């Protein structure tokens, strides 16, 4: 159903003149190629035209009953393929604007008043629902699209033909492909004045009232005498009472609260009832970000153009996939409305969207006691009956499946930082994340490793400053420094561009490993220690957004007087970060055959010669003649040989 919430279709609005000369029925169609096959007209039962046409006719009473019956049917069910198609002849006719033939008009249950114009031209030969209806009411069938491989005969058709084909029984359009004739027929309708091209936009109604306590009150009063009366502006806002009794009974608890529900009608002064439904929370969440830009602004509607011009649009929207249609759609709709009112200057509320994945975990079940929480299934046994636990599918964490982890337990056992780094490390944010106890353990171990390397070096690097940009280094210290700057570069790009905290974290892990692997410098080796200090400082600042608690602690013990969250993001030096050697791929006719490392900036001819001299390549080139050697700088050498 949701796929039909919004949409845009290109088609024609076609006039079907009434047979008695009184006006015309307008129909929206995207299938004007089938217009010559339209043999009857269907009108949504609740469409006002139905009662208009039935008025004074012999079947008027029957029509009233039919309409009442259809109104009670579920809209979604009515239009489904399998629902019984019901209809009633309205004793009226219109005319097909292309054939001039009379078309009987029916009220039908499977046409909806809020779709298109609420009237549908029925082409029984090429629409399955129309076909079933025509069979039931014995209405004429005219084939207008013939498939290429067989010949359709209305007398023997058992279902509608809904695929492509060639037009027949369609006047001057005969012989054309139905997919290519749409424009020609649209032109013809426009020329003869019986139709025009149009675009139909669909936006399903949004029922904003909810029978519940939370949500903004709907400022309306129901009076028996005056109907629905808005709460006067001076009495706004209507404030929710706090002394409601929440029960599990359903319905709004506000209705039971007399001092809220009972009020006076602002119009006649008589006793009246306040609306006790509240608004869907999407109503306010569709524009709260605008209000956040100017929370102190008192003029109605509480939105200050100057501030909105400064802050809006929102740079980044992060939300679960469940927001992809509803909240995003409503928020955009609000923005466009506020723009049209001149309240806001932007067309779109959000610049970027990140749809995060879900946290998933395997489910656990006891054959007798059903789903089990992880703590009820210790060591693979049900806590109640000691039966073997059945490990089920990995599913989105939910209370009903009991495949949830209590964050309090994690925080008590490992601390909040472990929980945070595990979640961010386990998957890129747009992917689902599979919970893993080993992963949590691993994250905990990494934070411990980080802590240890700090404490090991702390005394030696406390009074050391980081190296100057132009410090000349050799060997492993040069390598560590390069790694530090490469790590800063990678983490910056991964987080800034893609929110890929997982690869950012693994880069910092590599840096920490590299520090572990290097031989510990002597206490007097200030140069080497300054490289270590730079590396450790970078690691802390880079991890601070991910594991703020441990990062703050480490930052302090390094001797900083200000908080790490106030420290500026580290900058990398491109020259220091750049590799001295690069790996070049060697291809033969575009296929990867070998690799080699070359110094950065090596001359092209030398690289080509080295590629041809590569041991593996040499062997492969023995019996073939080389036609061309192409070098794509810093990437690959492709050797083109005669096949
Ligand atoms: Zn009243
Ligand atoms: Zn059990």
Coordinates of C-alpha atoms and ligand atoms in Angstrom, one line a residue:
X1 CA 0.0 0.0 0.0
X2 CA 2.8 2.4 0.9
X3 CA 4.2 2.5 -2.6
X4 CA 1.0 4.3 -3.7
X5 CA 1.3 7.0 -1.1
X6 CA 2.9 9.4 -3.5
X7 CA 3.3 9.4 -7.2
X8 CA 3.3 11.2 -10.5
X9 CA 1.8 9.9 -13.7
X10 CA 1.8 11.4 -17.1
X11 CA -1.3 10.9 -19.1
X12 CA -4.4 12.5 -20.6
X13 CA -7.6 14.0 -19.2
X14 CA -10.3 12.8 -21.6
X15 CA -13.8 14.2 -21.9
X16 CA -16.5 11.6 -22.4
X17 CA -19.6 13.6 -23.4
X18 CA -22.9 12.5 -21.8
X19 CA -25.3 10.9 -24.3
X20 CA -28.1 13.3 -23.3
X21 CA -25.9 16.3 -24.1
X22 CA -25.5 17.4 -20.5
X23 CA -21.8 17.9 -20.0
X24 CA -19.1 15.3 -20.0
X25 CA -17.4 12.9 -17.6
X26 CA -13.7 13.7 -17.2
X27 CA -11.4 10.7 -16.9
X28 CA -7.7 10.6 -16.3
X29 CA -5.8 7.9 -18.1
X30 CA -2.3 6.9 -18.9
X31 CA -3.5 4.4 -21.4
X32 CA -5.0 6.5 -24.2
X33 CA -3.7 3.8 -26.5
X34 CA -6.6 1.7 -25.4
X35 CA -9.2 4.4 -25.8
X36 CA -10.8 2.9 -28.8
X37 CA -11.5 -0.2 -26.7
X38 CA -13.3 1.7 -23.9
X39 CA -16.8 0.3 -23.9
X40 CA -18.3 1.4 -20.6
X41 CA -17.7 3.9 -17.8
X42 CA -17.1 3.1 -14.1
X43 CA -17.7 5.7 -11.4
X44 CA -16.6 5.3 -7.8
X45 CA -19.7 4.5 -5.8
X46 CA -19.2 7.4 -3.4
X47 CA -18.7 9.9 -6.2
X48 CA -21.4 12.6 -6.1
X49 CA -22.1 11.9 -9.8
X50 CA -23.6 8.5 -8.8
X51 CA -26.5 10.0 -6.9
X52 CA -26.9 12.8 -9.5
X53 CA -27.4 10.3 -12.2
X54 CA -29.6 8.0 -10.1
X55 CA -31.9 10.8 -9.2
X56 CA -35.5 10.2 -10.3
X57 CA -34.5 6.9 -12.0
X58 CA -36.3 3.6 -11.3
X59 CA -33.3 2.3 -9.5
X60 CA -32.6 5.3 -7.2
X61 CA -33.4 3.4 -4.0
X62 CA -31.2 0.5 -5.1
X63 CA -28.4 2.9 -5.8
X64 CA -28.6 4.5 -2.4
X65 CA -28.3 1.0 -0.8
X66 CA -25.4 0.1 -3.0
X67 CA -23.5 3.3 -2.2
X68 CA -24.1 2.8 1.6
X69 CA -22.8 -0.8 1.3
X70 CA -19.7 0.1 -0.6
X71 CA -18.9 3.0 1.8
X72 CA -18.6 0.4 4.5
X73 CA -16.1 -1.8 2.6
X74 CA -12.4 -1.3 3.3
X75 CA -10.8 0.8 0.6
X76 CA -7.7 -1.3 0.3
X77 CA -9.8 -4.5 0.1
X78 CA -12.1 -3.0 -2.5
X79 CA -9.3 -2.3 -4.9
X80 CA -7.5 -5.6 -4.5
X81 CA -7.4 -8.0 -7.3
X82 CA -9.3 -10.7 -5.5
X83 CA -12.2 -8.7 -4.1
X84 CA -15.6 -9.4 -5.6
X85 CA -16.3 -6.8 -8.2
X86 CA -19.7 -5.2 -7.7
X87 CA -21.5 -2.6 -9.7
X88 CA -24.8 -1.1 -10.6
X89 CA -26.0 0.3 -13.9
X90 CA -27.0 3.9 -13.5
X91 CA -29.4 4.0 -16.5
X92 CA -27.2 6.6 -18.1
X93 CA -24.8 6.7 -21.0
X94 CA -21.8 8.7 -22.1
X95 CA -20.0 8.5 -25.5
X96 CA -16.5 7.4 -26.4
X97 CA -14.9 10.5 -27.8
X98 CA -13.0 8.6 -30.4
X99 CA -15.6 6.0 -31.6
X100 CA -18.7 8.0 -30.8
X101 CA -20.2 4.8 -29.4
X102 CA -22.5 4.8 -26.4
X103 CA -21.0 3.6 -23.1
X104 CA -23.2 2.5 -20.2
X105 CA -22.3 4.1 -16.9
X106 CA -21.9 1.9 -13.8
X107 CA -21.3 2.7 -10.2
X108 CA -18.5 0.3 -9.0
X109 CA -17.0 -0.7 -5.8
X110 CA -13.4 -1.2 -7.1
X111 CA -13.0 2.4 -8.3
X112 CA -12.0 5.0 -5.6
X113 CA -13.3 8.5 -5.5
X114 CA -10.0 9.9 -4.5
X115 CA -8.0 8.3 -7.3
X116 CA -7.9 10.4 -10.5
X117 CA -11.3 11.9 -11.1
X118 CA -13.1 9.0 -9.5
X119 CA -14.3 7.9 -13.0
X120 CA -12.6 5.3 -15.0
X121 CA -13.0 4.3 -18.7
X122 CA -13.3 0.6 -18.8
X123 CA -11.3 -1.3 -21.4
X124 CA -12.3 -4.9 -20.7
X125 CA -10.0 -6.5 -23.3
X126 CA -6.9 -5.0 -21.8
X127 CA -7.6 -4.6 -18.1
X128 CA -8.2 -7.6 -15.9
X129 CA -10.6 -6.0 -13.5
X130 CA -12.6 -4.4 -16.3
X131 CA -12.6 -7.8 -18.0
X132 CA -14.1 -9.5 -15.0
X133 CA -16.7 -6.8 -14.7
X134 CA -17.6 -7.0 -18.3
X135 CA -18.1 -10.7 -18.1
X136 CA -20.3 -10.4 -15.1
X137 CA -22.5 -7.8 -16.7
X138 CA -22.3 -9.0 -20.2
X139 CA -20.7 -5.9 -21.6
X140 CA -19.1 -5.5 -25.1
X141 CA -15.4 -6.4 -25.6
X142 CA -13.4 -4.8 -28.4
X143 CA -9.7 -5.8 -28.9
X144 CA -7.6 -2.8 -29.7
X145 CA -4.1 -4.3 -29.1
X146 CA -3.1 -7.4 -30.9
X147 CA 0.0 -9.3 -29.7
X148 CA 2.5 -10.1 -32.5
X149 CA 2.4 -13.9 -32.1
X150 CA -1.3 -14.7 -31.8
X151 CA -4.7 -13.3 -32.7
X152 CA -7.0 -12.3 -29.9
X153 CA -10.7 -13.0 -30.3
X154 CA -13.1 -11.4 -27.8
X155 CA -15.4 -14.4 -28.0
X156 CA -12.7 -16.8 -26.7
X157 CA -10.7 -14.5 -24.4
X158 CA -10.5 -15.9 -20.9
X159 CA -8.5 -12.9 -19.5
X160 CA -7.5 -9.5 -20.4
X161 CA -4.4 -9.0 -22.7
X162 CA -2.2 -6.6 -20.8
X163 CA 1.0 -6.7 -22.7
X164 CA 2.4 -4.8 -25.7
X165 CA 1.2 -5.1 -29.3
X166 CA -0.1 -3.5 -32.4
X167 CA -3.2 -1.3 -32.5
X168 CA -6.3 -2.6 -34.3
X169 CA -9.9 -1.3 -34.4
X170 CA -8.4 2.1 -33.7
X171 CA -9.1 4.1 -36.9
X172 CA -6.1 5.9 -38.3
X173 CA -3.9 4.6 -35.5
X174 CA -4.2 1.0 -36.7
X175 CA -0.8 -0.8 -37.2
X176 CA 1.1 1.4 -34.7
X177 CA 2.8 0.0 -31.7
X178 CA 0.8 0.7 -28.6
X179 CA 3.8 2.0 -26.6
X180 CA 4.6 4.5 -29.4
X181 CA 1.1 5.8 -30.1
X182 CA 0.5 7.6 -26.8
X183 CA 1.7 10.9 -28.1
X184 CA -0.1 10.7 -31.4
X185 CA -3.4 10.0 -29.6
X186 CA -2.8 12.7 -27.1
X187 CA -2.2 15.1 -30.0
X188 CA -5.4 14.0 -31.7
X189 CA -7.5 14.4 -28.5
X190 CA -6.1 17.9 -28.1
X191 CA -6.7 18.8 -31.7
X192 CA -10.3 17.7 -31.6
X193 CA -10.8 19.4 -28.2
X194 CA -11.8 16.3 -26.3
X195 CA -8.8 15.9 -24.0
X196 CA -5.5 17.3 -22.9
X197 CA -2.1 16.1 -21.7
X198 CA -1.9 16.2 -17.9
X199 CA 0.2 15.1 -15.0
X200 CA -1.5 13.5 -12.1
X201 CA 0.1 13.8 -8.7
X202 CA -1.0 11.5 -5.9
X203 CA -0.6 12.2 -2.2
X204 CA -2.6 10.1 0.0
X205 CA -4.5 11.8 2.8
X206 CA -2.8 11.9 6.1
X207 CA -5.1 11.3 9.1
X208 CA -3.4 13.2 11.8
X209 CA -5.5 12.5 14.8
X210 CA -4.6 9.8 17.3
X211 CA -6.5 8.4 20.2
X212 CA -3.8 8.8 22.7
X213 CA -2.4 11.2 25.3
X214 CA 1.0 12.1 23.9
X215 CA 0.9 14.5 20.9
X216 CA -0.1 18.1 20.5
X217 CA -3.8 18.8 21.4
X218 CA -6.0 19.5 18.4
X219 CA -7.5 22.9 19.3
X220 CA -11.1 22.2 18.4
X221 CA -14.3 22.2 20.3
X222 CA -17.3 20.0 19.4
X223 CA -20.6 21.8 20.1
X224 CA -23.9 20.0 19.6
X225 CA -25.4 23.2 18.2
X226 CA -22.5 24.9 16.3
X227 CA -20.6 21.8 15.2
X228 CA -16.8 22.0 15.2
X229 CA -15.6 25.3 16.6
X230 CA -11.9 26.3 16.7
X231 CA -10.5 27.3 20.1
X232 CA -10.2 31.1 20.0
X233 CA -6.7 32.4 19.4
X234 CA -6.5 34.1 22.8
X235 CA -7.0 30.7 24.5
X236 CA -4.1 29.0 22.6
X237 CA -2.1 27.0 23.2
X238 CA -4.3 24.2 24.6
X239 CA -2.1 22.6 27.2
X240 CA -2.2 18.9 28.0
X241 CA -3.2 18.1 31.6
X242 CA -0.6 16.1 33.6
X243 CA -3.0 14.3 35.9
X244 CA -4.3 11.8 33.3
X245 CA -4.8 8.2 34.3
X246 CA -3.0 5.9 31.8
X247 CA -4.7 2.6 31.4
X248 CA -4.2 -0.3 29.1
X249 CA -7.7 0.0 27.8
X250 CA -7.1 2.0 24.6
X251 CA -8.7 5.2 23.6
X252 CA -7.5 8.6 24.7
X253 CA -7.3 9.0 28.5
X254 CA -8.1 12.6 27.9
X255 CA -11.7 11.8 27.2
X256 CA -12.1 10.5 30.8
X257 CA -10.7 13.7 32.3
X258 CA -13.7 16.0 32.8
X259 CA -11.9 19.2 33.6
X260 CA -10.1 18.9 30.2
X261 CA -12.8 17.4 28.1
X262 CA -15.7 19.6 29.3
X263 CA -15.7 23.1 28.2
X264 CA -17.8 26.0 26.9
X265 CA -18.5 26.6 23.2
X266 CA -16.7 29.7 22.2
X267 CA -19.6 30.6 19.8
X268 CA -22.8 30.0 21.7
X269 CA -21.4 29.7 25.3
X270 CA -23.2 26.3 25.8
X271 CA -21.7 23.2 27.2
X272 CA -19.4 21.6 24.6
X273 CA -16.7 18.9 24.4
X274 CA -13.1 19.6 23.7
X275 CA -11.4 17.4 21.1
X276 CA -9.6 14.6 23.0
X277 CA -7.7 13.1 20.2
X278 CA -4.2 14.4 19.8
X279 CA -2.1 14.9 16.8
X280 CA 0.2 12.4 15.2
X281 CA 3.7 13.2 16.5
X282 CA 4.8 13.6 12.9
X283 CA 2.9 16.8 12.8
X284 CA 5.4 18.5 15.0
X285 CA 8.4 16.5 14.0
X286 CA 7.9 17.8 10.5
X287 CA 9.1 21.3 11.5
X288 CA 10.8 21.1 14.9
X289 CA 14.2 21.7 13.2
X290 CA 13.0 25.0 12.0
X291 CA 11.9 26.0 15.5
X292 CA 15.3 24.8 16.9
X293 CA 16.9 27.5 14.8
X294 CA 15.1 30.2 16.8
X295 CA 13.7 28.8 20.0
X296 CA 13.4 32.2 21.7
X297 CA 11.5 33.9 18.9
X298 CA 8.0 34.7 20.2
X299 CA 6.1 36.0 17.2
X300 CA 3.8 33.5 15.6
X301 CA 4.4 31.0 14.2
X302 CA 7.7 31.1 16.2
X303 CA 9.9 31.0 13.2
X304 CA 12.4 33.8 12.5
X305 CA 13.3 34.2 8.9
X306 CA 16.8 35.7 9.6
X307 CA 17.8 32.7 11.8
X308 CA 16.3 30.2 9.4
X309 CA 18.2 31.7 6.5
X310 CA 21.3 31.3 8.5
X311 CA 20.8 27.7 9.7
X312 CA 18.6 25.9 7.2
X313 CA 18.7 23.5 5.5
X314 CA 19.7 20.8 8.0
X315 CA 23.1 19.5 6.8
X316 CA 22.6 15.9 7.7
X317 CA 19.5 13.7 8.3
X318 CA 20.2 10.4 10.0
X319 CA 17.3 8.0 10.5
X320 CA 16.1 4.5 10.3
X321 CA 14.5 3.2 7.1
X322 CA 11.1 3.5 8.7
X323 CA 11.5 7.3 8.1
X324 CA 12.2 7.0 4.5
X325 CA 8.7 7.6 3.3
X326 CA 6.7 9.1 6.2
X327 CA 8.7 11.6 8.1
X328 CA 10.9 12.7 5.2
X329 CA 7.8 13.1 3.1
X330 CA 5.9 15.1 5.6
X331 CA 8.9 17.3 6.5
X332 CA 9.4 18.1 2.9
X333 CA 5.8 18.9 2.5
X334 CA 5.9 21.3 5.5
X335 CA 9.0 22.9 4.2
X336 CA 7.4 23.6 0.8
X337 CA 4.3 25.0 2.5
X338 CA 6.4 27.3 4.8
X339 CA 8.4 28.4 1.7
X340 CA 5.2 29.3 -0.1
X341 CA 4.1 31.3 2.9
X342 CA 7.5 33.1 2.9
X343 CA 8.3 31.9 6.4
X344 CA 11.4 30.0 5.2
X345 CA 13.7 30.5 2.2
X346 CA 14.7 26.9 1.4
X347 CA 13.0 24.4 -0.9
X348 CA 14.2 21.3 0.8
X349 CA 14.7 20.7 4.6
X350 CA 17.6 18.2 4.5
X351 CA 20.8 18.2 2.4
X352 CA 22.0 14.7 3.1
X353 CA 20.3 11.5 4.1
X354 CA 21.9 8.6 5.9
X355 CA 19.7 5.7 6.5
X356 CA 21.3 3.6 9.2
X357 CA 21.0 -0.1 9.4
X358 CA 19.5 -2.1 12.2
X359 CA 21.0 -3.9 15.1
X360 CA 20.4 -7.6 14.7
X361 CA 21.0 -10.6 16.8
X362 CA 20.4 -14.4 16.7
X363 CA 17.2 -15.5 18.4
X364 CA 17.1 -18.2 21.1
X365 CA 14.3 -20.5 21.8
X366 CA 13.3 -23.3 24.2
X367 CA 11.0 -25.9 22.7
X368 CA 8.8 -25.6 25.8
X369 CA 9.3 -22.0 26.9
X370 CA 9.5 -20.1 23.6
X371 CA 11.8 -17.2 23.0
X372 CA 14.5 -16.6 25.6
X373 CA 16.5 -13.6 26.6
X374 CA 20.2 -14.1 26.2
X375 CA 20.6 -14.2 30.0
X376 CA 17.9 -16.9 30.2
X377 CA 19.9 -19.1 27.9
X378 CA 23.3 -19.3 29.7
X379 CA 25.5 -22.0 28.4
X380 CA 23.0 -23.1 25.8
X381 CA 20.4 -24.3 28.4
X382 CA 17.0 -22.9 29.1
X383 CA 17.0 -21.4 32.6
X384 CA 13.6 -23.0 33.5
X385 CA 13.9 -26.5 32.2
X386 CA 17.6 -27.0 31.3
X387 CA 16.6 -28.1 27.8
X388 CA 19.0 -27.5 25.0
X389 CA 18.5 -24.0 23.5
X390 CA 17.6 -23.8 19.8
X391 CA 19.5 -21.0 18.1
X392 CA 17.3 -19.4 15.5
X393 CA 17.6 -16.8 12.7
X394 CA 19.3 -13.5 13.2
X395 CA 16.7 -10.9 13.3
X396 CA 16.3 -7.2 14.1
X397 CA 16.5 -6.8 17.9
X398 CA 13.1 -6.7 19.4
X399 CA 11.5 -7.3 22.7
X400 CA 9.1 -9.8 21.3
X401 CA 11.9 -12.0 20.0
X402 CA 13.9 -11.4 23.2
X403 CA 17.1 -11.1 21.1
X404 CA 18.0 -7.9 22.9
X405 CA 21.0 -6.9 24.9
X406 CA 20.5 -4.8 28.1
X407 CA 22.7 -1.8 27.7
X408 CA 23.0 -1.5 31.5
X409 CA 24.6 -4.9 31.6
X410 CA 27.1 -3.9 28.9
X411 CA 27.9 -0.6 30.7
X412 CA 28.4 -2.3 34.0
X413 CA 30.6 -5.0 32.6
X414 CA 32.6 -3.1 30.0
X415 CA 31.8 0.5 30.2
X416 CA 29.9 2.7 27.7
X417 CA 32.9 3.2 25.5
X418 CA 33.1 -0.5 24.7
X419 CA 29.4 -0.5 23.7
X420 CA 29.9 2.5 21.5
X421 CA 33.1 1.4 19.7
X422 CA 31.7 -2.1 19.2
X423 CA 28.5 -0.7 17.5
X424 CA 30.5 1.7 15.3
X425 CA 33.2 -0.9 14.4
X426 CA 30.9 -3.8 13.6
X427 CA 29.5 -2.4 10.4
X428 CA 29.3 0.8 8.3
X429 CA 26.2 2.8 9.5
X430 CA 24.1 2.1 6.5
X431 CA 24.4 -1.7 7.0
X432 CA 22.7 -3.9 9.5
X433 CA 24.9 -4.7 12.4
X434 CA 25.0 -8.2 13.8
X435 CA 25.5 -8.4 17.5
X436 CA 28.4 -10.5 18.5
X437 CA 29.7 -11.2 22.1
X438 CA 33.1 -11.8 20.7
X439 CA 33.0 -8.5 18.9
X440 CA 32.2 -6.8 22.2
X441 CA 35.1 -8.6 23.9
X442 CA 37.4 -7.6 21.0
X443 CA 36.4 -4.0 21.4
X444 CA 37.0 -4.1 25.1
X445 CA 40.5 -5.6 24.5
X446 CA 41.4 -2.9 22.1
X447 CA 40.5 -0.1 24.6
X448 CA 42.7 -1.9 27.1
X449 CA 45.6 -2.1 24.7
X450 CA 45.2 1.6 24.0
X451 CA 45.2 2.3 27.7
X452 CA 48.3 0.2 28.3
X453 CA 50.4 1.7 25.6
X454 CA 49.7 5.2 27.0
X455 CA 50.7 4.2 30.5
X456 CA 53.8 2.5 29.2
X457 CA 55.0 5.6 27.5
X458 CA 53.5 8.2 29.8
X459 CA 56.5 9.1 31.9
X460 CA 58.8 9.3 28.8
X461 CA 56.5 11.5 26.7
X462 CA 54.9 13.7 29.3
X463 CA 57.3 16.7 28.8
X464 CA 57.9 16.0 25.1
X465 CA 56.4 18.1 22.4
X466 CA 55.3 16.8 19.0
X467 CA 57.8 17.0 16.2
X468 CA 58.1 20.0 13.9
X469 CA 56.7 19.5 10.4
X470 CA 60.1 19.6 8.8
X471 CA 61.9 17.3 11.2
X472 CA 64.1 14.9 9.3
X473 CA 63.6 11.3 10.4
X474 CA 64.9 8.0 9.3
X475 CA 63.9 4.4 9.3
X476 CA 61.1 3.2 11.6
X477 CA 60.5 6.7 13.1
X478 CA 59.9 8.0 9.7
X479 CA 57.5 5.2 9.1
X480 CA 55.6 5.8 12.4
X481 CA 55.2 9.4 11.6
X482 CA 54.0 8.7 8.1
X483 CA 51.5 6.2 9.5
X484 CA 50.2 8.8 12.0
X485 CA 49.6 11.3 9.2
X486 CA 48.0 8.7 7.0
X487 CA 45.8 7.7 9.8
X488 CA 44.6 11.2 10.4
X489 CA 43.9 11.6 6.7
X490 CA 42.0 8.3 6.5
X491 CA 39.9 8.9 9.6
X492 CA 39.1 12.4 8.5
X493 CA 37.9 11.3 5.1
X494 CA 36.1 8.2 6.4
X495 CA 34.1 10.2 9.0
X496 CA 33.6 13.4 7.1
X497 CA 32.6 12.0 3.8
X498 CA 30.9 8.7 4.6
X499 CA 30.4 8.3 8.4
X500 CA 32.4 5.1 8.0
X501 CA 33.5 4.9 11.6
X502 CA 34.3 1.2 11.2
X503 CA 37.1 1.8 8.8
X504 CA 38.2 4.9 10.8
X505 CA 38.5 2.8 13.9
X506 CA 40.4 0.0 12.2
X507 CA 42.9 2.7 10.9
X508 CA 43.5 3.8 14.5
X509 CA 43.8 0.2 15.6
X510 CA 46.6 -0.2 13.0
X511 CA 48.4 2.9 14.2
X512 CA 48.3 1.6 17.8
X513 CA 49.6 -1.8 16.6
X514 CA 52.4 0.0 14.8
X515 CA 53.4 1.7 18.0
X516 CA 53.4 -1.6 19.8
X517 CA 55.7 -3.2 17.1
X518 CA 58.3 -0.5 17.1
X519 CA 61.3 -1.0 19.4
X520 CA 61.0 1.2 22.4
X521 CA 63.3 4.2 22.1
X522 CA 65.7 5.2 24.9
X523 CA 64.5 7.8 27.4
X524 CA 67.1 10.3 25.9
X525 CA 65.9 9.8 22.3
X526 CA 63.7 13.0 22.3
X527 CA 63.2 12.8 18.6
X528 CA 61.7 9.3 18.6
X529 CA 59.6 10.0 21.6
X530 CA 58.2 13.1 20.0
X531 CA 57.0 10.8 17.1
X532 CA 55.4 8.5 19.7
X533 CA 53.7 11.5 21.4
X534 CA 52.4 12.7 18.1
X535 CA 51.0 9.3 17.3
X536 CA 49.3 8.7 20.6
X537 CA 47.9 12.2 20.7
X538 CA 46.4 11.7 17.3
X539 CA 44.9 8.4 18.3
X540 CA 43.2 10.0 21.3
X541 CA 41.7 12.9 19.4
X542 CA 40.6 10.7 16.5
X543 CA 38.9 8.3 18.8
X544 CA 37.3 11.0 21.0
X545 CA 34.0 11.2 19.1
X546 CA 33.8 7.4 19.3
X547 CA 35.0 6.7 22.9
X548 CA 34.7 10.0 24.6
X549 CA 35.3 8.8 28.2
X550 CA 38.5 7.0 27.8
X551 CA 39.7 9.7 25.3
X552 CA 39.1 12.4 27.9
X553 CA 41.0 10.5 30.5
X554 CA 44.0 9.8 28.3
X555 CA 44.0 13.4 27.1
X556 CA 44.2 14.6 30.7
X557 CA 47.0 12.3 31.7
X558 CA 49.0 13.5 28.7
X559 CA 49.0 16.8 30.6
X560 CA 46.4 18.8 28.7
X561 CA 44.6 21.4 30.7
X562 CA 41.6 21.7 28.3
X563 CA 39.1 19.0 27.4
X564 CA 39.6 16.8 24.4
X565 CA 36.2 17.7 23.1
X566 CA 37.5 21.3 22.8
X567 CA 40.7 20.2 21.1
X568 CA 40.9 20.9 17.4
X569 CA 40.7 18.1 14.9
X570 CA 44.3 17.0 14.0
X571 CA 45.6 18.1 10.6
X572 CA 47.6 15.8 8.4
X573 CA 50.6 16.9 6.4
X574 CA 50.3 15.6 2.9
X575 CA 54.0 15.5 2.4
X576 CA 54.6 13.4 5.5
X577 CA 51.7 11.2 4.7
X578 CA 52.7 10.4 1.2
X579 CA 54.3 7.0 0.5
X580 CA 57.8 6.9 -0.8
X581 CA 57.0 3.9 -2.8
X582 CA 53.8 3.0 -4.6
X583 CA 52.5 -0.4 -5.8
X584 CA 51.9 -0.6 -9.5
X585 CA 49.7 -3.3 -11.1
X586 CA 51.0 -5.0 -14.2
X587 CA 48.4 -6.2 -16.7
X588 CA 48.6 -8.0 -20.0
X589 CA 45.7 -7.2 -22.2
X590 CA 43.8 -5.7 -19.3
X591 CA 44.2 -8.8 -17.0
X592 CA 46.1 -8.5 -13.8
X593 CA 49.3 -10.5 -14.0
X594 CA 51.8 -9.1 -11.5
X595 CA 52.6 -6.2 -9.2
X596 CA 55.7 -4.2 -8.5
X597 CA 56.7 -1.3 -6.2
X598 CA 58.3 1.8 -7.7
X599 CA 59.6 5.0 -6.0
X600 CA 57.2 7.9 -6.1
X601 CA 57.9 10.1 -9.1
X602 CA 59.8 7.5 -11.0
X603 CA 60.1 8.2 -14.7
X604 CA 57.6 6.6 -17.1
X605 CA 60.1 4.9 -19.4
X606 CA 61.9 3.3 -16.4
X607 CA 58.5 2.0 -15.0
X608 CA 57.6 0.5 -18.4
X609 CA 61.0 -1.2 -18.7
X610 CA 60.7 -2.6 -15.2
X611 CA 57.3 -3.9 -15.9
X612 CA 58.5 -5.8 -19.0
X613 CA 61.4 -7.1 -17.0
X614 CA 59.3 -8.5 -14.1
X615 CA 59.9 -12.2 -13.7
X616 CA 56.3 -13.3 -14.0
X617 CA 55.6 -11.0 -16.9
X618 CA 58.8 -12.1 -18.8
X619 CA 57.6 -15.7 -18.7
X620 CA 54.2 -14.8 -20.0
X621 CA 55.6 -12.7 -22.9
X622 CA 57.9 -15.4 -24.2
X623 CA 56.0 -16.4 -27.3
X624 CA 54.0 -13.2 -28.0
X625 CA 54.8 -9.9 -29.5
X626 CA 54.3 -6.8 -27.5
X627 CA 52.3 -4.2 -29.4
X628 CA 52.1 -1.4 -26.9
X629 CA 52.8 -0.6 -23.3
X630 CA 50.5 1.9 -21.5
X631 CA 51.3 3.5 -18.2
X632 CA 48.4 4.9 -16.1
X633 CA 50.4 7.0 -13.5
X634 CA 50.5 5.7 -10.0
X635 CA 48.2 2.8 -10.9
X636 CA 49.1 0.4 -13.6
X637 CA 51.1 -0.7 -16.6
X638 CA 49.1 -2.4 -19.3
X639 CA 51.0 -4.5 -21.8
X640 CA 49.1 -5.0 -25.0
X641 CA 50.1 -8.1 -26.9
X642 CA 49.0 -9.7 -30.2
X643 CA 46.3 -12.3 -29.5
Ligands
LIG1 ZN1 -22.0 26.2 20.2
LIG2 ZN1 12.6 -24.3 28.8

